[in-house]
Short mmCIF file of C-alpha atoms and ligand atoms in Angstrom, two decimals:
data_model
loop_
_atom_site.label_atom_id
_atom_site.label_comp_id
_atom_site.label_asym_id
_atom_site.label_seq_id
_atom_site.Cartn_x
_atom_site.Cartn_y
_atom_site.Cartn_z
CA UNK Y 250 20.67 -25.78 8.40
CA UNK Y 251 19.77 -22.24 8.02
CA UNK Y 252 17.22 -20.01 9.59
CA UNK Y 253 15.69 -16.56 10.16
CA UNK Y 254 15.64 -15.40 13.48
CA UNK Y 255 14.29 -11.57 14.19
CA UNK Y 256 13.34 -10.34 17.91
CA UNK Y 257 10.20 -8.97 17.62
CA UNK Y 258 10.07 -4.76 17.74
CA UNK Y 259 13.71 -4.84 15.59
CA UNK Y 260 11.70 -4.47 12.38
CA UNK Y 261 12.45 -5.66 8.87
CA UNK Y 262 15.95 -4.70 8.96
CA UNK Y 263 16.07 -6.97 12.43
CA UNK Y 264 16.20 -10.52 10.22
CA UNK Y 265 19.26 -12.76 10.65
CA UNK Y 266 20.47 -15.79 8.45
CA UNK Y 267 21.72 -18.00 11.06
CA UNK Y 268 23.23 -21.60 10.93
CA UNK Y 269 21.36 -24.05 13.64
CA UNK Y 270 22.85 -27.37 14.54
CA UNK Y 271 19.78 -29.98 13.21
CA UNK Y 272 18.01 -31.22 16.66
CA UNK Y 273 17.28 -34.63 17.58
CA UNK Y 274 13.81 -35.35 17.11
CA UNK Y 275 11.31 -36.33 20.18
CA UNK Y 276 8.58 -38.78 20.25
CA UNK Y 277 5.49 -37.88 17.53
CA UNK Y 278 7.75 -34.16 15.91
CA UNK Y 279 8.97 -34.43 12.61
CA UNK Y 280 11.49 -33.06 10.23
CA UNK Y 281 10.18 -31.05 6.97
CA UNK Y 282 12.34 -30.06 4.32
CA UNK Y 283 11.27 -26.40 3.85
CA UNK Y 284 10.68 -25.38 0.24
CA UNK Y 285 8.32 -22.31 0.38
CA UNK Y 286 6.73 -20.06 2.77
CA UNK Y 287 4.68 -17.45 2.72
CA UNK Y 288 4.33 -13.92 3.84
CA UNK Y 289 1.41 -12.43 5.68
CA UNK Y 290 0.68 -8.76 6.78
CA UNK Y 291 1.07 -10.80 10.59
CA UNK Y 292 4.75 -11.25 9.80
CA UNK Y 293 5.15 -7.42 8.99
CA UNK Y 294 3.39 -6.77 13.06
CA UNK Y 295 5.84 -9.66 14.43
CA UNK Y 296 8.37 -7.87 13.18
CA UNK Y 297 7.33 -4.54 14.20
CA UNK Y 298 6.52 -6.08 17.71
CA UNK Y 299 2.83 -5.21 17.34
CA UNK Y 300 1.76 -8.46 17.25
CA UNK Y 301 -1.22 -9.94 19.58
CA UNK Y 302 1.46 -12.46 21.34
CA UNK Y 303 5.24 -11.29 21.55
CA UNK Y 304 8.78 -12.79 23.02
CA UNK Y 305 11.45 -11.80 24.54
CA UNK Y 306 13.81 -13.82 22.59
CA UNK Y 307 14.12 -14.39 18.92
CA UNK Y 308 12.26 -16.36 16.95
CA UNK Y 309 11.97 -18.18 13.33
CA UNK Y 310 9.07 -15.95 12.09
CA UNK Y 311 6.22 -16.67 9.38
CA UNK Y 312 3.62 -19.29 9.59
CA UNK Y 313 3.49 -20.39 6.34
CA UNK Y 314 5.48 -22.99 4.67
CA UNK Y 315 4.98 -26.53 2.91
CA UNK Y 316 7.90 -28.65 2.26
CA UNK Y 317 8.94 -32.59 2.26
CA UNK Y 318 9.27 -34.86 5.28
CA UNK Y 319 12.77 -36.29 5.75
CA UNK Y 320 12.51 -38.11 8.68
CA UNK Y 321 9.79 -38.98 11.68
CA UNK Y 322 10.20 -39.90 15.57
CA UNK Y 323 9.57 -42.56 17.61
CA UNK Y 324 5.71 -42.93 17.61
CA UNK Y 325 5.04 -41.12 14.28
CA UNK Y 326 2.14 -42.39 12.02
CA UNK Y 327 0.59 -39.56 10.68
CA UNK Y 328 2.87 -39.10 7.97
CA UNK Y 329 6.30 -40.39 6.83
CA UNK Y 330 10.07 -39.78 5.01
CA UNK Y 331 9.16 -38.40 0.97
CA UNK Y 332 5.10 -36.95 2.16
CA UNK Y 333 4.69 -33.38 0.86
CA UNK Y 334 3.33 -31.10 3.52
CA UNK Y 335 1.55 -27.85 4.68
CA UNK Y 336 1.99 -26.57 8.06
CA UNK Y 337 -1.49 -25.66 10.35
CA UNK Y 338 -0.86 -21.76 11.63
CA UNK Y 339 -2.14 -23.36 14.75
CA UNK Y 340 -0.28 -26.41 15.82
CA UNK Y 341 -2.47 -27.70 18.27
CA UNK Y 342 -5.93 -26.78 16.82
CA UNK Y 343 -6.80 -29.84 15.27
CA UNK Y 344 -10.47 -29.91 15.02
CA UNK Y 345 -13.76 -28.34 16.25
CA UNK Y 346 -14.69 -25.11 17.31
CA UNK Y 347 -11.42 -22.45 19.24
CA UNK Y 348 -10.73 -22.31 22.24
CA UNK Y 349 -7.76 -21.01 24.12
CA UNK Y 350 -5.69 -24.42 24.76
CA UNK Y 351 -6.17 -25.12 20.70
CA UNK Y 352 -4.73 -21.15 19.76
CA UNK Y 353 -2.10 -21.10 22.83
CA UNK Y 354 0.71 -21.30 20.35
CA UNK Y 355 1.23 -19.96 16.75
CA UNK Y 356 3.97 -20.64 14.38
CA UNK Y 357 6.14 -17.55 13.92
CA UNK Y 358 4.18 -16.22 16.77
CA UNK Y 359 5.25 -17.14 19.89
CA UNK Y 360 6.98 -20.10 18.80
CA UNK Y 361 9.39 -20.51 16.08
CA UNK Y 362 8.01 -20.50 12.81
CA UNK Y 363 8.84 -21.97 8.87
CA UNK Y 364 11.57 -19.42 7.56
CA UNK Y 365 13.95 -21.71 7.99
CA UNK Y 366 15.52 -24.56 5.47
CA UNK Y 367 14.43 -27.51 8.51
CA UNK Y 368 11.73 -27.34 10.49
CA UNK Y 369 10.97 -29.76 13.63
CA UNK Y 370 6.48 -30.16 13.73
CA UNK Y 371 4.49 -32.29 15.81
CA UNK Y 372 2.98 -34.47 13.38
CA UNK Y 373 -0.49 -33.27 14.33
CA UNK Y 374 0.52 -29.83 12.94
CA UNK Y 375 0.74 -31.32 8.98
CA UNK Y 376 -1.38 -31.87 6.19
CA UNK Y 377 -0.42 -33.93 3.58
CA UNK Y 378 -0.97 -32.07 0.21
CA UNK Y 379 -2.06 -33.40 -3.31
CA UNK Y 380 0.87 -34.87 -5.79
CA UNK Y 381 -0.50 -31.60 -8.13
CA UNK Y 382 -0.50 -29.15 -6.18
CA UNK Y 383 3.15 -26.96 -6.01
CA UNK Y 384 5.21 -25.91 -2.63
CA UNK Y 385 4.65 -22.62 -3.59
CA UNK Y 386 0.96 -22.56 -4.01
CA UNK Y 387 0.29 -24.82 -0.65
CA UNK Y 388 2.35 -22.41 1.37
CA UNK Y 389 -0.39 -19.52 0.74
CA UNK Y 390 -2.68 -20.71 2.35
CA UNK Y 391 -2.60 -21.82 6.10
CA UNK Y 392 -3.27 -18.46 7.42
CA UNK Y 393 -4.75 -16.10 4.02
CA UNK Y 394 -6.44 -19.08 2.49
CA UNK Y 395 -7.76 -21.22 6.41
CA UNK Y 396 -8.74 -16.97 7.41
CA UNK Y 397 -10.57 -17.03 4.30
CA UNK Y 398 -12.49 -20.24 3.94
CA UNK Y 399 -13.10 -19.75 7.82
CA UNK Y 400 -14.95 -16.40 7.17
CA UNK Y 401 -16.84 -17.49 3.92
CA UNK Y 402 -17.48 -21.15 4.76
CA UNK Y 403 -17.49 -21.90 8.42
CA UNK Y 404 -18.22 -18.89 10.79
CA UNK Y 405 -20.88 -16.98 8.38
CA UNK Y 406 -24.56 -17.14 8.29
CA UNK Y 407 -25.12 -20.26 6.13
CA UNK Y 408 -24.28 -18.67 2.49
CA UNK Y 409 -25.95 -20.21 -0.32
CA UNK Y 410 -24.94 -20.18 -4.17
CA UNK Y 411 -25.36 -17.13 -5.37
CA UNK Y 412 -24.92 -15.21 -2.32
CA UNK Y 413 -22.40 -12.15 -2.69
CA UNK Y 414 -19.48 -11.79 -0.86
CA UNK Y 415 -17.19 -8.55 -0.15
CA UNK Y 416 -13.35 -8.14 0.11
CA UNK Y 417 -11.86 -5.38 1.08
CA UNK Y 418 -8.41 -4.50 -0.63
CA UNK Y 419 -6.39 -6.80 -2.64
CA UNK Y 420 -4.44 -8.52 -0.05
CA UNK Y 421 -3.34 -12.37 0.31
CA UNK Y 422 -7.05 -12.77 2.45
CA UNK Y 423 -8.69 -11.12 0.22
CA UNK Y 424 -7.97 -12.45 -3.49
CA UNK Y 425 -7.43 -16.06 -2.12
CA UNK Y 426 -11.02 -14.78 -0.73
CA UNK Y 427 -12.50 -13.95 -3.87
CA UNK Y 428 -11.03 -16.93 -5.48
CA UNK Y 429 -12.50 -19.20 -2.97
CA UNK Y 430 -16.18 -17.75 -3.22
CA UNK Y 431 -15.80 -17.42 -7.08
CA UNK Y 432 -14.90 -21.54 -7.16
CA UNK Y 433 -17.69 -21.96 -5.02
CA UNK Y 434 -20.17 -19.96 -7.27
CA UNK Y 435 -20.89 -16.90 -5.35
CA UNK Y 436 -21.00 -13.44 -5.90
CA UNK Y 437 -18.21 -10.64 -5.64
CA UNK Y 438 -17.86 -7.34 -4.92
CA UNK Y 439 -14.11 -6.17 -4.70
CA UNK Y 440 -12.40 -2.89 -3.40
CA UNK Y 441 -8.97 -1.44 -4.03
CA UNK Y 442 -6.84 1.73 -3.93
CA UNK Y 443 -5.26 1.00 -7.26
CA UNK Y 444 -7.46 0.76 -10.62
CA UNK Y 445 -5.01 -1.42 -12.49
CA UNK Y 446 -5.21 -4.44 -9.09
CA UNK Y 447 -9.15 -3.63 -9.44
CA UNK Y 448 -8.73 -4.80 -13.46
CA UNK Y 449 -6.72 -8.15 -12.04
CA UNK Y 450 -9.62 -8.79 -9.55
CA UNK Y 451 -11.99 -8.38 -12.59
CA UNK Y 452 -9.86 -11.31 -14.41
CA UNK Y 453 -10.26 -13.20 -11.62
CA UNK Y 454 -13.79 -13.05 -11.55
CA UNK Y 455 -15.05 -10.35 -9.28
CA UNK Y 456 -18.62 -8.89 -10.79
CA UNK Y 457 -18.31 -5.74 -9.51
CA UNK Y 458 -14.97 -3.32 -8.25
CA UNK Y 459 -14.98 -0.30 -6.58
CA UNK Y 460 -11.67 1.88 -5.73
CA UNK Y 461 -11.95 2.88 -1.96
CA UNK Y 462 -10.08 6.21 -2.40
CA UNK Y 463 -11.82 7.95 -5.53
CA UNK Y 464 -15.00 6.00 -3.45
CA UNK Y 465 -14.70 6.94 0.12
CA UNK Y 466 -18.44 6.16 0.36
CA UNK Y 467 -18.01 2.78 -1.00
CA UNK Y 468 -20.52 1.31 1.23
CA UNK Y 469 -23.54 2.85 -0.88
CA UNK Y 470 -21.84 1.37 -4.20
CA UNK Y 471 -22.11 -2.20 -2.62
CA UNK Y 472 -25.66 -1.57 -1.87
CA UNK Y 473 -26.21 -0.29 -5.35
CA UNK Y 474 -24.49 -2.96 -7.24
CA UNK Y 475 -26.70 -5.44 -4.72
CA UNK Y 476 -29.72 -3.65 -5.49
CA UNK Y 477 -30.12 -2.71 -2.16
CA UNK Y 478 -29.26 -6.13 -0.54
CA UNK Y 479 -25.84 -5.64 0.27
CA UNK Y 480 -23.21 -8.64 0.71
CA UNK Y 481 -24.06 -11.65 2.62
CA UNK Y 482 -20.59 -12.01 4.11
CA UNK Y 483 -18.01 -9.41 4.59
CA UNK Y 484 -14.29 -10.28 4.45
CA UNK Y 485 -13.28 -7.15 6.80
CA UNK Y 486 -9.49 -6.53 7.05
CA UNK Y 487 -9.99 -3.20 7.56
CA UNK Y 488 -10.50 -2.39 11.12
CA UNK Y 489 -11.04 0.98 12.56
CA UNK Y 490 -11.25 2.88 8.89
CA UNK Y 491 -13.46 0.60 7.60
CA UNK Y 492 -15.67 -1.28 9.65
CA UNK Y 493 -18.46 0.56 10.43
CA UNK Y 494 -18.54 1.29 6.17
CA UNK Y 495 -18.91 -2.67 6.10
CA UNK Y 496 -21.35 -3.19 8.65
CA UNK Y 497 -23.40 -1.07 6.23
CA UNK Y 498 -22.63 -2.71 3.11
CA UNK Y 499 -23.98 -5.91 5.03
CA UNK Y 500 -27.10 -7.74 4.15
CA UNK Y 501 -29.95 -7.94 6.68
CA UNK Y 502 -28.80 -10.88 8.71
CA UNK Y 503 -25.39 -10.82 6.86
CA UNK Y 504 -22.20 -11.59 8.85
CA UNK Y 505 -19.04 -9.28 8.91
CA UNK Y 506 -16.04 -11.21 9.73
CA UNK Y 507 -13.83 -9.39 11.54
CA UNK Y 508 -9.82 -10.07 10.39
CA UNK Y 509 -8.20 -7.32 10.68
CA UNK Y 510 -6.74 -3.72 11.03
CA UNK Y 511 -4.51 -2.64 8.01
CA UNK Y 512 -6.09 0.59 8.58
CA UNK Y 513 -5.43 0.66 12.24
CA UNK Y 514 -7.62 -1.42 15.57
CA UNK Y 515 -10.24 1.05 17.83
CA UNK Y 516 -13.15 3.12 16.95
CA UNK Y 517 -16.61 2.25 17.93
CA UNK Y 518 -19.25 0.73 16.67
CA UNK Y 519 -22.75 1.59 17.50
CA UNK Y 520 -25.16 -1.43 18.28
CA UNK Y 521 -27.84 -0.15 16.21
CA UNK Y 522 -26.68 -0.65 13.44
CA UNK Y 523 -26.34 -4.10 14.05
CA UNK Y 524 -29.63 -5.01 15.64
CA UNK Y 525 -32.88 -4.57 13.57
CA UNK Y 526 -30.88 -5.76 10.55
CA UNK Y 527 -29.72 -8.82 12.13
CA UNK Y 528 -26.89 -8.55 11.41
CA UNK Y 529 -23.27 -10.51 13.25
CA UNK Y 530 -20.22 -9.53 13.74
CA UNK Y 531 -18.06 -12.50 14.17
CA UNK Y 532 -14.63 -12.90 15.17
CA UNK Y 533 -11.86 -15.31 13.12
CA UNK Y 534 -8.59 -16.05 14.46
CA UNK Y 535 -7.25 -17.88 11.21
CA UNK Y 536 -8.35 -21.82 11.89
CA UNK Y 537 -7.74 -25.45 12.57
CA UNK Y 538 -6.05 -27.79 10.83
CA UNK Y 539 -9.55 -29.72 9.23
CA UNK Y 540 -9.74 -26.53 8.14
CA UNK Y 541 -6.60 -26.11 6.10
CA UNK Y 542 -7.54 -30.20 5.32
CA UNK Y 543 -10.76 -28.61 3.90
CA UNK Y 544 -9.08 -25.65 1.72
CA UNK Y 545 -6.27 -28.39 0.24
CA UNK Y 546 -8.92 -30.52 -0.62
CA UNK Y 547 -11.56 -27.65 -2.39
CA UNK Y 548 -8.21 -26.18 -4.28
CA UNK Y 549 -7.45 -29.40 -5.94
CA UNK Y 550 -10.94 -30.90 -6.24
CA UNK Y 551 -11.60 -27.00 -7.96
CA UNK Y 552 -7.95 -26.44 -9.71
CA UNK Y 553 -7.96 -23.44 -7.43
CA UNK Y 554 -4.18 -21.33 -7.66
CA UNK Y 555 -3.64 -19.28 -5.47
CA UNK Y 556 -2.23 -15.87 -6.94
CA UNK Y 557 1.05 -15.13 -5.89
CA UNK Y 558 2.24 -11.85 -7.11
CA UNK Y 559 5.77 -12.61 -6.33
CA UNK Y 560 8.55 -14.85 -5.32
CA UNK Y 561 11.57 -14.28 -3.56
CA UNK Y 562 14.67 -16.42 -2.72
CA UNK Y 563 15.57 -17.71 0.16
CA UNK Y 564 18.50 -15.16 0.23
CA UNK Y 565 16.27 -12.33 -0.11
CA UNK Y 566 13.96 -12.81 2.18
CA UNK Y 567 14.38 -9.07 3.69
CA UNK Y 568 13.50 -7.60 0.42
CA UNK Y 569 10.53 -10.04 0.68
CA UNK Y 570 9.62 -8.20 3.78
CA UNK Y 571 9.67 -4.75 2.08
CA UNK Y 572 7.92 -5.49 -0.29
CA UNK Y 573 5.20 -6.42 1.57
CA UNK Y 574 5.33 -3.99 3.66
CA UNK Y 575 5.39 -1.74 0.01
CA UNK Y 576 1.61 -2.80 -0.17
CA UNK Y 577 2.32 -2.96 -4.15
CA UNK Y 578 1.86 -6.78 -4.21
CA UNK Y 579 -1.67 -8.57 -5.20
CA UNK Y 580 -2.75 -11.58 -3.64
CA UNK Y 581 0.73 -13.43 -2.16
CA UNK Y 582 4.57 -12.95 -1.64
CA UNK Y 583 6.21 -16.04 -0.98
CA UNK Y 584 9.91 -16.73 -0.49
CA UNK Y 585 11.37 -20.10 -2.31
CA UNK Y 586 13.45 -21.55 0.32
CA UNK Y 587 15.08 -24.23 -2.38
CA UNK Y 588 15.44 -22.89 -5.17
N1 NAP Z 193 -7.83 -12.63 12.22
C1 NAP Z 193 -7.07 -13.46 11.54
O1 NAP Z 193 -7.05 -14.65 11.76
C2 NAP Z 193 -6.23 -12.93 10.40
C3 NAP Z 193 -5.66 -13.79 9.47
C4 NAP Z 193 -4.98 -13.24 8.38
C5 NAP Z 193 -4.86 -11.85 8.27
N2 NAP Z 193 -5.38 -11.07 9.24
C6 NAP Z 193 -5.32 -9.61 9.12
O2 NAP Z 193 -6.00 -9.24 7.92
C7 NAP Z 193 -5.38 -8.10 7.37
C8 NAP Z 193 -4.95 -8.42 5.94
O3 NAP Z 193 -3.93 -9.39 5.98
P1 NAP Z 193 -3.20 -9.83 4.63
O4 NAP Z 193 -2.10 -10.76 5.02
O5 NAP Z 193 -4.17 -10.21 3.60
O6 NAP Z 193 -2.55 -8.42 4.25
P2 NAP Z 193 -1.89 -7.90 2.91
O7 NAP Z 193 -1.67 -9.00 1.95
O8 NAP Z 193 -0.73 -7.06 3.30
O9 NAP Z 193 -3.00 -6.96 2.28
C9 NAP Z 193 -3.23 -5.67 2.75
C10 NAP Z 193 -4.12 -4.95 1.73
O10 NAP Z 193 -5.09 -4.21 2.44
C11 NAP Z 193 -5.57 -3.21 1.59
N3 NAP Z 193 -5.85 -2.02 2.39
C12 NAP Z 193 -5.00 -1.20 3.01
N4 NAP Z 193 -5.67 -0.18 3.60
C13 NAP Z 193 -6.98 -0.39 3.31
C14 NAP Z 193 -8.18 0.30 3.61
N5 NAP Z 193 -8.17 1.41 4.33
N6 NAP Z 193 -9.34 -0.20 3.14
C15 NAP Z 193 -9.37 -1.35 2.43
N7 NAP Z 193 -8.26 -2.05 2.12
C16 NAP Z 193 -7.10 -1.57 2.56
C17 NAP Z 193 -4.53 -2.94 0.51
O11 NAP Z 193 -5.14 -3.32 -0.73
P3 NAP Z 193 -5.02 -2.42 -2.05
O12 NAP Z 193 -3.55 -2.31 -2.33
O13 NAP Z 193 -5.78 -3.16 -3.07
O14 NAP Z 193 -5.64 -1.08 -1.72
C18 NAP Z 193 -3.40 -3.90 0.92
O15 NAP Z 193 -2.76 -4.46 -0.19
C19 NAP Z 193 -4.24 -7.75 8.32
O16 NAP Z 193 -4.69 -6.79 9.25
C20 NAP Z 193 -3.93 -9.05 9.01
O17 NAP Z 193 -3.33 -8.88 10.26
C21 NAP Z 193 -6.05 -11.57 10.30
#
């Protein structure tokens, strides 16, 4: 079978096609078929070697990939030869709130990941997906779409219908974002660099758009298109260029998640601003696997499809890379590993 290996800090240009020998497999791991993976800005730092977690040997990278089982160990019940699967960004985060033995290994992290035609998965890392929904779409969203639901659904102040919700830039978090609060009936506010991905957003549902560049003070238009309530949850991928903009385009007792840094990690933030507004800043690192359970479920009960801008073959899965590193694409890149 064939595989991607890059060692992290070689870059883009750092990703090898090479042929592995198929492993035995072990009591409870499994063997998925690979059909599609996606990319996520996290793949772009892995290779880069600015990742939270490196190696010092390579690895299969990306975390994101659905495929069919072909065959199960000794001891295997979960699932079995012909299921269709998802992979869980966190193998051994089944359930329940984080903690540092659930998170202590990542696919394409620190452990090899799904860019690869076979993959060998403990069986607790897979969730079965629904006859409807396609390879392609399922692979989107263990870390955008889990980040996402995490953020709206689970680590927020309880948000009720109704309640508006802000994404920053037109990323794979932040449209599978939007189309996760717009299936669940809330409000949108949306922000871009580029007009013409702010006119896509509006077709996907987002109320009101606002293009952070010709709006560097695009805090006050959330506040003005909230009528001075600003957004009950704030999808912040940001980091140090826009976070303290988003703390003020929070509503009193409104929760920021903080994702990211496409705009760089530091700065400070001063406490006051958080206080007598009530407001939280709280953490996500992606999710568990009854949370992926959760998003697979909500897309298919709510015909939810994920937007994928583009996809790439197997073969090109460095000009995959580029182009995400391009920033041109909306919502998801995701390479077909069969075509
Ligand atoms: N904590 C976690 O668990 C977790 C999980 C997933 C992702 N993340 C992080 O979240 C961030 C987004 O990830 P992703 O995979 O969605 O990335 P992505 O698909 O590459 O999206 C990046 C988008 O960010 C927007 N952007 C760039 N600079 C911006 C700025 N100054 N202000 C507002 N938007 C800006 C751009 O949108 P426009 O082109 O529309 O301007 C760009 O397309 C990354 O930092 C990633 O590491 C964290």
């Amino acid at each position: 079978m064939r595989a991607y290996q890059i060692l992290p800090g070689e870059g883009i240009d750092g990703l090898q096609c090479v042929d592995f020998p198929e492993r035995e497999l072990g009591t409870g791991e499994v063997r998925v078929r690979v059909h599609a993976v996606s990319l996520n800005y996290r793949d772009l730092m892995v290779a880069g070697g600015n990742y939270l977690v490196t190696v010092d040997d390579p690895i299969i990278p990306c975390s994101d990939g659905a495929g069919e089982v072909v065959a199960t160990g000794a001891g295997v019940t979960r699932v079995q030869p012909g299921d269709r699967v998802v992979a869980s960004f966190f193998p051994y985060w089944r359930d329940g709130p984080t903690g540092p033995d659930k998170t202590r290994h990542a696919l394409g992290g620190d452990i090899d990941g799904m860019l690869a035609e076979d993959v060998v998965l403990d069986e607790d890392a897979l969730v079965p997906i629904p006859a409807g929904m396609s390879y392609i779409d399922a692979a989107t969203l263990p870390c955008a779409g889990v980040t996402a639901w995490n953020a709206i659904f689970e680590s927020a102040s309880a948000i009720r219908p109704g309640d508006t919700v802000l994404l920053l830039g037109t990323g794979g978090v932040s449209i599978l974002g939007l189309q996760l609060a717009r299936a669940a009936g809330l409000d949108t506010i949306i922000t871009s660099s580029s007009d013409t991905k702010l006119q896509r957003a509006q077709g996907l549902g987002a109320r009101h758009v606002i293009n952070y560049r010709t709006t560097p003070e695009w805090q006050e238009e959330v506040l003005r298109a909230t009528g001075g309530t600003g957004a009950h949850v704030v999808l912040e991928v940001g980091g140090q260029g826009t976070v303290n903009r988003s703390i003020a385009s929070a509503a009193m007792g409104g929760s920021i998640a903080i994702i990211g840094g496409v705009s760089g990690f530091g700065g400070e933030v001063n406490p006051a601003t958080l206080l007598a507004s009530a407001k939280r800043l709280v953490g996500i690192f992606v999710g568990s696997r009854a949370m992926l359970e959760k998003v697979v479920r909500f897309a298919d009960i709510t015909g939810l499809q994920p937007i994928v801008d583009r996809v790439f073959t197997f073969d090109q899965a460095r000009e995959a890379y580029q182009y995400m590193a391009s920033g041109s694409h909306f919502g998801k890149v995701v390479i077909a590993v069969t075509s």
